[in-house]
Each structure stands twice: as C-alpha cells, then as structure tokens.
C-alpha cells in the first residue's frame, strides 16, 4: 500500500525559505515520477513541480519557477521541495503525489495528507 | 482563471446521474490524456479516472470518464450522499509546458 507522508510545513515570513519533505513507502520509489501540488485556503488545486524517476529532469509552474526546487533522494525514498523567496500567495497546503509513470506527467495516482505552509509577517 | 474550464457547481438527487464537464483546447485536452480527482471535505484528493476513461482499482463503475475533441466529461451514476465533494480535471498542456487543473466543481447531492 502506497504511503506518502509530508513534513516541514510551518509559518514563515515573506522572503523566507522552507524545505518540505515527503517520505514514501509501499512502492518502488525510484521507478516513478513525483509531484508537488498545492491548494490555497478555500481554493482549487495548483500543480507546482514534477521530477522524473531518476531526478534527471524537472518541470515547474510559472508561479514558482526560479524560487522553488524539487529534488529526490532515491536512497532515502524521499522527495523534497526547497522553497525560497516565499510570498504570501504561496500560503497553501502542499501535497506530494506519485505519478503513474516514471518520466512523463500523466496522472496523480496517490497523494499524501498534505503539510500547511503559511507565509505571513 | 483556469486553463481548463469546469462548472463551479452541479447538483442532483440521490440515485440520479450527473455529468461534470471540463473544457480545454488542442494543446491540452485535445492532444493529451485527462484524469479526474475527487476531494472529499477536509481530505487529500483521490484519483478517480486516468487516461480519459480508465478507473484505478477500487473505484466503482458508477464513475466514468470520456473525452471528445477538446472537452472531457466525468459521469457519476447512482449518486450517493457520500459523493458530495469537489471534482477536478487535469492534464498536460504542451504549449505551456505545465500540468493544468480545472477550477473544480462542487457536487451537491440534494
């Protein structure tokens, strides 16, 4: 059974940094692409970033490009999201999600429970 | 303003059928696979439909997906009160080089 557990959320001031983690279990982590998706309070889903199974390629939403970096450590079955220069509009619940495939963005088969990031002064 | 357009809300009585539309363009729905997600109140989203019309194991056949040209549709039959949730469509956009979600549709089972 796939299990994804996010951590690292919290309150941070505008301009600050935060690193989210997502520990994966129940599947062969190094065989699947992984995503970060966020949801602002009371709003819809917004895709944030994707990384291929081997970490060799990444894709980002325009809203976070240049500020956020997705990475993975396949030896630790862990996905990361390094967030810098945070803005108030980055306030959201951040979910990690497993793709159905290794190299392409196709569908979000499994989701974690989410971690809340609040950017506020 | 979402790239994919969904109705903000739909409603129907228990036992009835409802459809939720998702409208896009050639660069996304027209040339890519669509997936659908259900988000029950206070919970993480869950995959309902992938590759336009396939159901993951464990998803009842009351849920169905279809696609025609630049639009996709989620169908739910035999509505239950437990189906009350937000529903999102999503796909890759080859012009934007990003994944896009619809704005979401709130289903109310009256």
PDB file of C-alpha atoms in Angstrom:
ATOM      1  CA  UNK A   1       0.000   0.000   0.000  1.00  0.00           C
ATOM      2  CA  UNK A   2       1.387   3.367  -1.072  1.00  0.00           C
ATOM      3  CA  UNK A   3       2.105   5.747   1.777  1.00  0.00           C
ATOM      4  CA  UNK A   4       3.256   9.350   1.348  1.00  0.00           C
ATOM      5  CA  UNK A   5       3.961  11.498   4.392  1.00  0.00           C
ATOM      6  CA  UNK A   6       4.792  15.186   4.024  1.00  0.00           C
ATOM      7  CA  UNK A   7       6.566  17.230   6.650  1.00  0.00           C
ATOM      8  CA  UNK A   8       8.358  20.553   7.040  1.00  0.00           C
ATOM      9  CA  UNK A   9       5.445  22.940   6.804  1.00  0.00           C
ATOM     10  CA  UNK A  10       5.034  25.870   9.147  1.00  0.00           C
ATOM     11  CA  UNK A  11       4.854  29.624   9.461  1.00  0.00           C
ATOM     12  CA  UNK A  12       7.489  31.702   7.663  1.00  0.00           C
ATOM     13  CA  UNK A  13       7.885  35.397   6.947  1.00  0.00           C
ATOM     14  CA  UNK A  14       7.696  36.790   3.409  1.00  0.00           C
ATOM     15  CA  UNK A  15      11.093  36.440   1.747  1.00  0.00           C
ATOM     16  CA  UNK A  16      11.938  33.434   3.894  1.00  0.00           C
ATOM     17  CA  UNK A  17      12.754  29.844   2.991  1.00  0.00           C
ATOM     18  CA  UNK A  18      11.392  26.444   3.870  1.00  0.00           C
ATOM     19  CA  UNK A  19      12.125  22.858   2.819  1.00  0.00           C
ATOM     20  CA  UNK A  20       9.357  20.306   2.585  1.00  0.00           C
ATOM     21  CA  UNK A  21       9.952  16.559   2.664  1.00  0.00           C
ATOM     22  CA  UNK A  22       7.816  13.629   1.557  1.00  0.00           C
ATOM     23  CA  UNK A  23       8.726  10.155   2.783  1.00  0.00           C
ATOM     24  CA  UNK A  24       7.458   7.388   0.519  1.00  0.00           C
ATOM     25  CA  UNK A  25       6.793   3.724   1.238  1.00  0.00           C
ATOM     26  CA  UNK A  26       4.838   0.809  -0.164  1.00  0.00           C
ATOM     27  CA  UNK A  27       6.160   1.068  -3.711  1.00  0.00           C
ATOM     28  CA  UNK A  28       9.423   1.183  -5.657  1.00  0.00           C
ATOM     29  CA  UNK A  29      10.134   4.883  -5.214  1.00  0.00           C
ATOM     30  CA  UNK A  30      12.933   5.049  -7.807  1.00  0.00           C
ATOM     31  CA  UNK A  31      10.587   3.830 -10.553  1.00  0.00           C
ATOM     32  CA  UNK A  32       8.069   6.666 -10.550  1.00  0.00           C
ATOM     33  CA  UNK A  33       7.894  10.369 -11.229  1.00  0.00           C
ATOM     34  CA  UNK A  34       6.792  12.527  -8.312  1.00  0.00           C
ATOM     35  CA  UNK A  35       4.906  15.806  -7.979  1.00  0.00           C
ATOM     36  CA  UNK A  36       4.175  18.616  -5.590  1.00  0.00           C
ATOM     37  CA  UNK A  37       0.664  20.101  -5.750  1.00  0.00           C
ATOM     38  CA  UNK A  38      -0.665  22.890  -3.550  1.00  0.00           C
ATOM     39  CA  UNK A  39      -4.050  24.204  -2.506  1.00  0.00           C
ATOM     40  CA  UNK A  40      -4.511  27.693  -1.087  1.00  0.00           C
ATOM     41  CA  UNK A  41      -7.190  28.038   1.620  1.00  0.00           C
ATOM     42  CA  UNK A  42     -10.617  27.694   0.040  1.00  0.00           C
ATOM     43  CA  UNK A  43      -9.154  27.451  -3.476  1.00  0.00           C
ATOM     44  CA  UNK A  44      -8.590  24.781  -6.097  1.00  0.00           C
ATOM     45  CA  UNK A  45      -5.614  22.567  -6.844  1.00  0.00           C
ATOM     46  CA  UNK A  46      -2.467  24.094  -8.340  1.00  0.00           C
ATOM     47  CA  UNK A  47       0.308  21.911  -9.707  1.00  0.00           C
ATOM     48  CA  UNK A  48       3.733  23.068  -8.501  1.00  0.00           C
ATOM     49  CA  UNK A  49       6.501  20.797  -9.787  1.00  0.00           C
ATOM     50  CA  UNK A  50       7.425  17.348 -11.149  1.00  0.00           C
ATOM     51  CA  UNK A  51      10.626  15.331 -11.098  1.00  0.00           C
ATOM     52  CA  UNK A  52      11.422  12.251 -13.141  1.00  0.00           C
ATOM     53  CA  UNK A  53      12.098   8.884 -11.513  1.00  0.00           C
ATOM     54  CA  UNK A  54      15.855   9.348 -11.622  1.00  0.00           C
ATOM     55  CA  UNK A  55      15.940  13.065 -10.871  1.00  0.00           C
ATOM     56  CA  UNK A  56      17.358  13.956 -14.280  1.00  0.00           C
ATOM     57  CA  UNK A  57      14.575  16.303 -15.323  1.00  0.00           C
ATOM     58  CA  UNK A  58      12.201  18.717 -13.592  1.00  0.00           C
ATOM     59  CA  UNK A  59       9.210  20.814 -14.546  1.00  0.00           C
ATOM     60  CA  UNK A  60       7.812  23.819 -12.685  1.00  0.00           C
ATOM     61  CA  UNK A  61       4.735  26.011 -12.673  1.00  0.00           C
ATOM     62  CA  UNK A  62       5.500  29.550 -13.815  1.00  0.00           C
ATOM     63  CA  UNK A  63       4.377  30.864 -10.428  1.00  0.00           C
ATOM     64  CA  UNK A  64       7.283  29.126  -8.637  1.00  0.00           C
ATOM     65  CA  UNK A  65       9.958  28.873 -11.329  1.00  0.00           C
ATOM     66  CA  UNK A  66      13.268  30.252 -10.105  1.00  0.00           C
ATOM     67  CA  UNK A  67      12.152  30.207  -6.449  1.00  0.00           C
ATOM     68  CA  UNK A  68      11.314  26.547  -5.777  1.00  0.00           C
ATOM     69  CA  UNK A  69      13.452  23.465  -6.434  1.00  0.00           C
ATOM     70  CA  UNK A  70      12.164  19.914  -6.485  1.00  0.00           C
ATOM     71  CA  UNK A  71      14.608  17.101  -5.758  1.00  0.00           C
ATOM     72  CA  UNK A  72      14.650  13.498  -4.614  1.00  0.00           C
ATOM     73  CA  UNK A  73      16.907  11.086  -2.784  1.00  0.00           C
ATOM     74  CA  UNK A  74      16.103   7.625  -4.052  1.00  0.00           C
ATOM     75  CA  UNK A  75      18.356   6.042  -1.429  1.00  0.00           C
ATOM     76  CA  UNK A  76      16.097   7.516   1.260  1.00  0.00           C
ATOM     77  CA  UNK A  77      12.776   7.183  -0.616  1.00  0.00           C
ATOM     78  CA  UNK A  78      12.245  10.882  -0.048  1.00  0.00           C
ATOM     79  CA  UNK A  79      11.029  13.769  -2.195  1.00  0.00           C
ATOM     80  CA  UNK A  80      11.875  17.387  -1.361  1.00  0.00           C
ATOM     81  CA  UNK A  81      10.681  20.871  -2.207  1.00  0.00           C
ATOM     82  CA  UNK A  82      13.076  23.699  -1.398  1.00  0.00           C
ATOM     83  CA  UNK A  83      11.131  26.962  -1.310  1.00  0.00           C
ATOM     84  CA  UNK A  84      12.897  30.336  -1.316  1.00  0.00           C
ATOM     85  CA  UNK A  85      11.789  33.967  -1.518  1.00  0.00           C
ATOM     86  CA  UNK A  86       8.392  32.951  -0.215  1.00  0.00           C
ATOM     87  CA  UNK A  87       5.418  35.207  -0.837  1.00  0.00           C
ATOM     88  CA  UNK A  88       2.091  35.495   0.937  1.00  0.00           C
ATOM     89  CA  UNK A  89       0.429  33.918  -2.113  1.00  0.00           C
ATOM     90  CA  UNK A  90       2.475  30.734  -1.511  1.00  0.00           C
ATOM     91  CA  UNK A  91       0.344  30.049   1.568  1.00  0.00           C
ATOM     92  CA  UNK A  92      -1.265  26.666   0.946  1.00  0.00           C
ATOM     93  CA  UNK A  93      -1.459  23.016   1.858  1.00  0.00           C
ATOM     94  CA  UNK A  94       1.304  21.271  -0.078  1.00  0.00           C
ATOM     95  CA  UNK A  95       0.704  17.693  -1.219  1.00  0.00           C
ATOM     96  CA  UNK A  96       3.209  15.280  -2.661  1.00  0.00           C
ATOM     97  CA  UNK A  97       1.807  12.875  -5.223  1.00  0.00           C
ATOM     98  CA  UNK A  98       3.073   9.845  -7.119  1.00  0.00           C
ATOM     99  CA  UNK A  99       2.667   9.714 -10.894  1.00  0.00           C
ATOM    100  CA  UNK A 100       1.600   6.592 -12.727  1.00  0.00           C
ATOM    101  CA  UNK A 101       4.721   6.753 -14.864  1.00  0.00           C
ATOM    102  CA  UNK A 102       8.463   7.289 -14.499  1.00  0.00           C
ATOM    103  CA  UNK A 103       9.237  10.025 -16.992  1.00  0.00           C
ATOM    104  CA  UNK A 104       6.049  11.769 -18.068  1.00  0.00           C
ATOM    105  CA  UNK A 105       3.317  13.677 -16.275  1.00  0.00           C
ATOM    106  CA  UNK A 106       0.233  11.553 -16.722  1.00  0.00           C
ATOM    107  CA  UNK A 107      -1.863  11.232 -13.550  1.00  0.00           C
ATOM    108  CA  UNK A 108      -1.561  11.588  -9.798  1.00  0.00           C
ATOM    109  CA  UNK A 109      -2.196   8.073  -8.574  1.00  0.00           C
ATOM    110  CA  UNK A 110      -1.536   8.535  -4.861  1.00  0.00           C
ATOM    111  CA  UNK A 111      -1.426  11.557  -2.581  1.00  0.00           C
ATOM    112  CA  UNK A 112      -0.056  12.376   0.832  1.00  0.00           C
ATOM    113  CA  UNK A 113      -2.129  14.023   3.540  1.00  0.00           C
ATOM    114  CA  UNK A 114      -0.511  17.436   2.961  1.00  0.00           C
ATOM    115  CA  UNK A 115       1.505  19.907   5.005  1.00  0.00           C
ATOM    116  CA  UNK A 116       0.452  23.513   5.612  1.00  0.00           C
ATOM    117  CA  UNK A 117       2.764  26.375   4.695  1.00  0.00           C
ATOM    118  CA  UNK A 118       1.746  29.803   5.957  1.00  0.00           C
ATOM    119  CA  UNK A 119       3.646  32.864   4.741  1.00  0.00           C
ATOM    120  CA  UNK A 120       2.866  35.790   6.949  1.00  0.00           C
ATOM    121  CA  UNK A 121       4.548  38.668   8.733  1.00  0.00           C
TER     122      UNK A 121
ATOM    123  CA  UNK B   1      -8.707  31.926 -14.443  1.00  0.00           C
ATOM    124  CA  UNK B   2      -8.015  28.221 -15.009  1.00  0.00           C
ATOM    125  CA  UNK B   3      -6.803  26.901 -18.358  1.00  0.00           C
ATOM    126  CA  UNK B   4      -9.395  24.131 -18.067  1.00  0.00           C
ATOM    127  CA  UNK B   5     -12.976  25.273 -17.537  1.00  0.00           C
ATOM    128  CA  UNK B   6     -15.334  23.414 -15.209  1.00  0.00           C
ATOM    129  CA  UNK B   7     -18.759  24.463 -13.919  1.00  0.00           C
ATOM    130  CA  UNK B   8     -18.407  25.782 -10.341  1.00  0.00           C
ATOM    131  CA  UNK B   9     -21.201  23.568  -9.076  1.00  0.00           C
ATOM    132  CA  UNK B  10     -23.617  20.805 -10.027  1.00  0.00           C
ATOM    133  CA  UNK B  11     -26.349  19.108  -8.074  1.00  0.00           C
ATOM    134  CA  UNK B  12     -28.668  16.130  -8.342  1.00  0.00           C
ATOM    135  CA  UNK B  13     -30.802  13.894  -6.165  1.00  0.00           C
ATOM    136  CA  UNK B  14     -29.636  10.609  -4.631  1.00  0.00           C
ATOM    137  CA  UNK B  15     -29.788   7.787  -7.132  1.00  0.00           C
ATOM    138  CA  UNK B  16     -29.666  10.121 -10.113  1.00  0.00           C
ATOM    139  CA  UNK B  17     -26.881  10.713 -12.618  1.00  0.00           C
ATOM    140  CA  UNK B  18     -24.714  13.788 -13.020  1.00  0.00           C
ATOM    141  CA  UNK B  19     -22.059  14.856 -15.507  1.00  0.00           C
ATOM    142  CA  UNK B  20     -19.226  17.326 -14.969  1.00  0.00           C
ATOM    143  CA  UNK B  21     -17.624  18.936 -17.987  1.00  0.00           C
ATOM    144  CA  UNK B  22     -14.040  20.044 -18.481  1.00  0.00           C
ATOM    145  CA  UNK B  23     -13.317  22.256 -21.459  1.00  0.00           C
ATOM    146  CA  UNK B  24      -9.857  22.996 -22.829  1.00  0.00           C
ATOM    147  CA  UNK B  25      -8.045  23.376 -26.119  1.00  0.00           C
ATOM    148  CA  UNK B  26      -5.956  21.425 -28.555  1.00  0.00           C
ATOM    149  CA  UNK B  27      -2.711  21.909 -26.614  1.00  0.00           C
ATOM    150  CA  UNK B  28      -4.131  20.219 -23.532  1.00  0.00           C
ATOM    151  CA  UNK B  29      -7.268  18.050 -23.667  1.00  0.00           C
ATOM    152  CA  UNK B  30      -7.147  17.852 -27.467  1.00  0.00           C
ATOM    153  CA  UNK B  31      -3.816  16.062 -27.550  1.00  0.00           C
ATOM    154  CA  UNK B  32      -3.269  14.732 -24.040  1.00  0.00           C
ATOM    155  CA  UNK B  33      -4.751  12.278 -21.564  1.00  0.00           C
ATOM    156  CA  UNK B  34      -7.212  13.602 -18.972  1.00  0.00           C
ATOM    157  CA  UNK B  35      -7.517  12.497 -15.356  1.00  0.00           C
ATOM    158  CA  UNK B  36     -10.152  13.257 -12.733  1.00  0.00           C
ATOM    159  CA  UNK B  37      -9.822  13.671  -8.964  1.00  0.00           C
ATOM    160  CA  UNK B  38     -12.295  13.624  -6.097  1.00  0.00           C
ATOM    161  CA  UNK B  39     -11.634  15.678  -2.980  1.00  0.00           C
ATOM    162  CA  UNK B  40     -13.934  14.958  -0.067  1.00  0.00           C
ATOM    163  CA  UNK B  41     -14.213  17.766   2.513  1.00  0.00           C
ATOM    164  CA  UNK B  42     -11.062  18.099   4.598  1.00  0.00           C
ATOM    165  CA  UNK B  43      -9.175  15.323   2.822  1.00  0.00           C
ATOM    166  CA  UNK B  44      -6.499  14.927   0.161  1.00  0.00           C
ATOM    167  CA  UNK B  45      -7.578  14.449  -3.463  1.00  0.00           C
ATOM    168  CA  UNK B  46      -8.033  10.932  -4.812  1.00  0.00           C
ATOM    169  CA  UNK B  47      -7.626   9.660  -8.378  1.00  0.00           C
ATOM    170  CA  UNK B  48     -10.950   8.643  -9.946  1.00  0.00           C
ATOM    171  CA  UNK B  49     -10.200   8.383 -13.669  1.00  0.00           C
ATOM    172  CA  UNK B  50      -6.921   8.289 -15.605  1.00  0.00           C
ATOM    173  CA  UNK B  51      -6.090   8.169 -19.314  1.00  0.00           C
ATOM    174  CA  UNK B  52      -9.502   9.697 -20.161  1.00  0.00           C
ATOM    175  CA  UNK B  53     -11.652   6.735 -19.194  1.00  0.00           C
ATOM    176  CA  UNK B  54      -9.780   4.198 -17.037  1.00  0.00           C
ATOM    177  CA  UNK B  55     -10.632   3.535 -13.407  1.00  0.00           C
ATOM    178  CA  UNK B  56      -7.977   2.626 -10.829  1.00  0.00           C
ATOM    179  CA  UNK B  57      -8.671  -0.499  -8.835  1.00  0.00           C
ATOM    180  CA  UNK B  58     -11.164   0.166  -6.085  1.00  0.00           C
ATOM    181  CA  UNK B  59     -13.069   2.888  -7.922  1.00  0.00           C
ATOM    182  CA  UNK B  60     -16.655   1.729  -8.558  1.00  0.00           C
ATOM    183  CA  UNK B  61     -18.014   1.624 -12.084  1.00  0.00           C
ATOM    184  CA  UNK B  62     -20.523   4.325 -11.114  1.00  0.00           C
ATOM    185  CA  UNK B  63     -17.715   6.687 -12.110  1.00  0.00           C
ATOM    186  CA  UNK B  64     -16.863   7.033 -15.791  1.00  0.00           C
ATOM    187  CA  UNK B  65     -14.808   9.318 -17.995  1.00  0.00           C
ATOM    188  CA  UNK B  66     -14.958  10.292 -21.633  1.00  0.00           C
ATOM    189  CA  UNK B  67     -13.261  12.698 -23.991  1.00  0.00           C
ATOM    190  CA  UNK B  68     -14.222  14.290 -27.286  1.00  0.00           C
ATOM    191  CA  UNK B  69     -12.028  16.784 -29.134  1.00  0.00           C
ATOM    192  CA  UNK B  70     -11.137  19.485 -26.573  1.00  0.00           C
ATOM    193  CA  UNK B  71     -13.630  18.524 -23.858  1.00  0.00           C
ATOM    194  CA  UNK B  72     -13.780  15.812 -21.234  1.00  0.00           C
ATOM    195  CA  UNK B  73     -16.639  14.622 -19.075  1.00  0.00           C
ATOM    196  CA  UNK B  74     -16.904  12.852 -15.742  1.00  0.00           C
ATOM    197  CA  UNK B  75     -20.094  10.888 -15.199  1.00  0.00           C
ATOM    198  CA  UNK B  76     -21.402   9.650 -11.876  1.00  0.00           C
ATOM    199  CA  UNK B  77     -24.441   7.375 -11.692  1.00  0.00           C
ATOM    200  CA  UNK B  78     -26.414   6.165  -8.691  1.00  0.00           C
ATOM    201  CA  UNK B  79     -25.498   9.264  -6.719  1.00  0.00           C
ATOM    202  CA  UNK B  80     -24.898   8.837  -3.005  1.00  0.00           C
ATOM    203  CA  UNK B  81     -24.602  11.461  -0.293  1.00  0.00           C
ATOM    204  CA  UNK B  82     -21.019  10.285   0.154  1.00  0.00           C
ATOM    205  CA  UNK B  83     -20.240  11.537  -3.354  1.00  0.00           C
ATOM    206  CA  UNK B  84     -20.557  15.148  -2.193  1.00  0.00           C
ATOM    207  CA  UNK B  85     -17.116  16.526  -2.923  1.00  0.00           C
ATOM    208  CA  UNK B  86     -15.071  18.770  -5.169  1.00  0.00           C
ATOM    209  CA  UNK B  87     -14.072  17.246  -8.503  1.00  0.00           C
ATOM    210  CA  UNK B  88     -11.089  18.337 -10.596  1.00  0.00           C
ATOM    211  CA  UNK B  89      -9.962  17.508 -14.108  1.00  0.00           C
ATOM    212  CA  UNK B  90      -6.309  17.742 -15.098  1.00  0.00           C
ATOM    213  CA  UNK B  91      -3.950  17.215 -17.999  1.00  0.00           C
ATOM    214  CA  UNK B  92      -0.629  18.264 -19.506  1.00  0.00           C
ATOM    215  CA  UNK B  93      -0.526  21.405 -21.628  1.00  0.00           C
ATOM    216  CA  UNK B  94       2.076  21.173 -24.379  1.00  0.00           C
ATOM    217  CA  UNK B  95       2.011  24.912 -25.135  1.00  0.00           C
ATOM    218  CA  UNK B  96       2.501  25.970 -21.528  1.00  0.00           C
ATOM    219  CA  UNK B  97       4.773  23.002 -20.685  1.00  0.00           C
ATOM    220  CA  UNK B  98       2.974  22.619 -17.400  1.00  0.00           C
ATOM    221  CA  UNK B  99       0.326  20.432 -15.845  1.00  0.00           C
ATOM    222  CA  UNK B 100      -3.038  22.199 -15.575  1.00  0.00           C
ATOM    223  CA  UNK B 101      -6.066  21.586 -13.375  1.00  0.00           C
ATOM    224  CA  UNK B 102      -9.605  22.761 -13.868  1.00  0.00           C
ATOM    225  CA  UNK B 103     -11.012  25.170 -11.320  1.00  0.00           C
ATOM    226  CA  UNK B 104     -13.001  22.411  -9.646  1.00  0.00           C
ATOM    227  CA  UNK B 105     -16.697  21.548  -9.447  1.00  0.00           C
ATOM    228  CA  UNK B 106     -18.594  21.208  -6.190  1.00  0.00           C
ATOM    229  CA  UNK B 107     -21.100  18.359  -6.323  1.00  0.00           C
ATOM    230  CA  UNK B 108     -24.129  18.591  -4.062  1.00  0.00           C
ATOM    231  CA  UNK B 109     -26.357  15.553  -3.630  1.00  0.00           C
ATOM    232  CA  UNK B 110     -29.690  17.005  -2.627  1.00  0.00           C
TER     233      UNK B 110
END
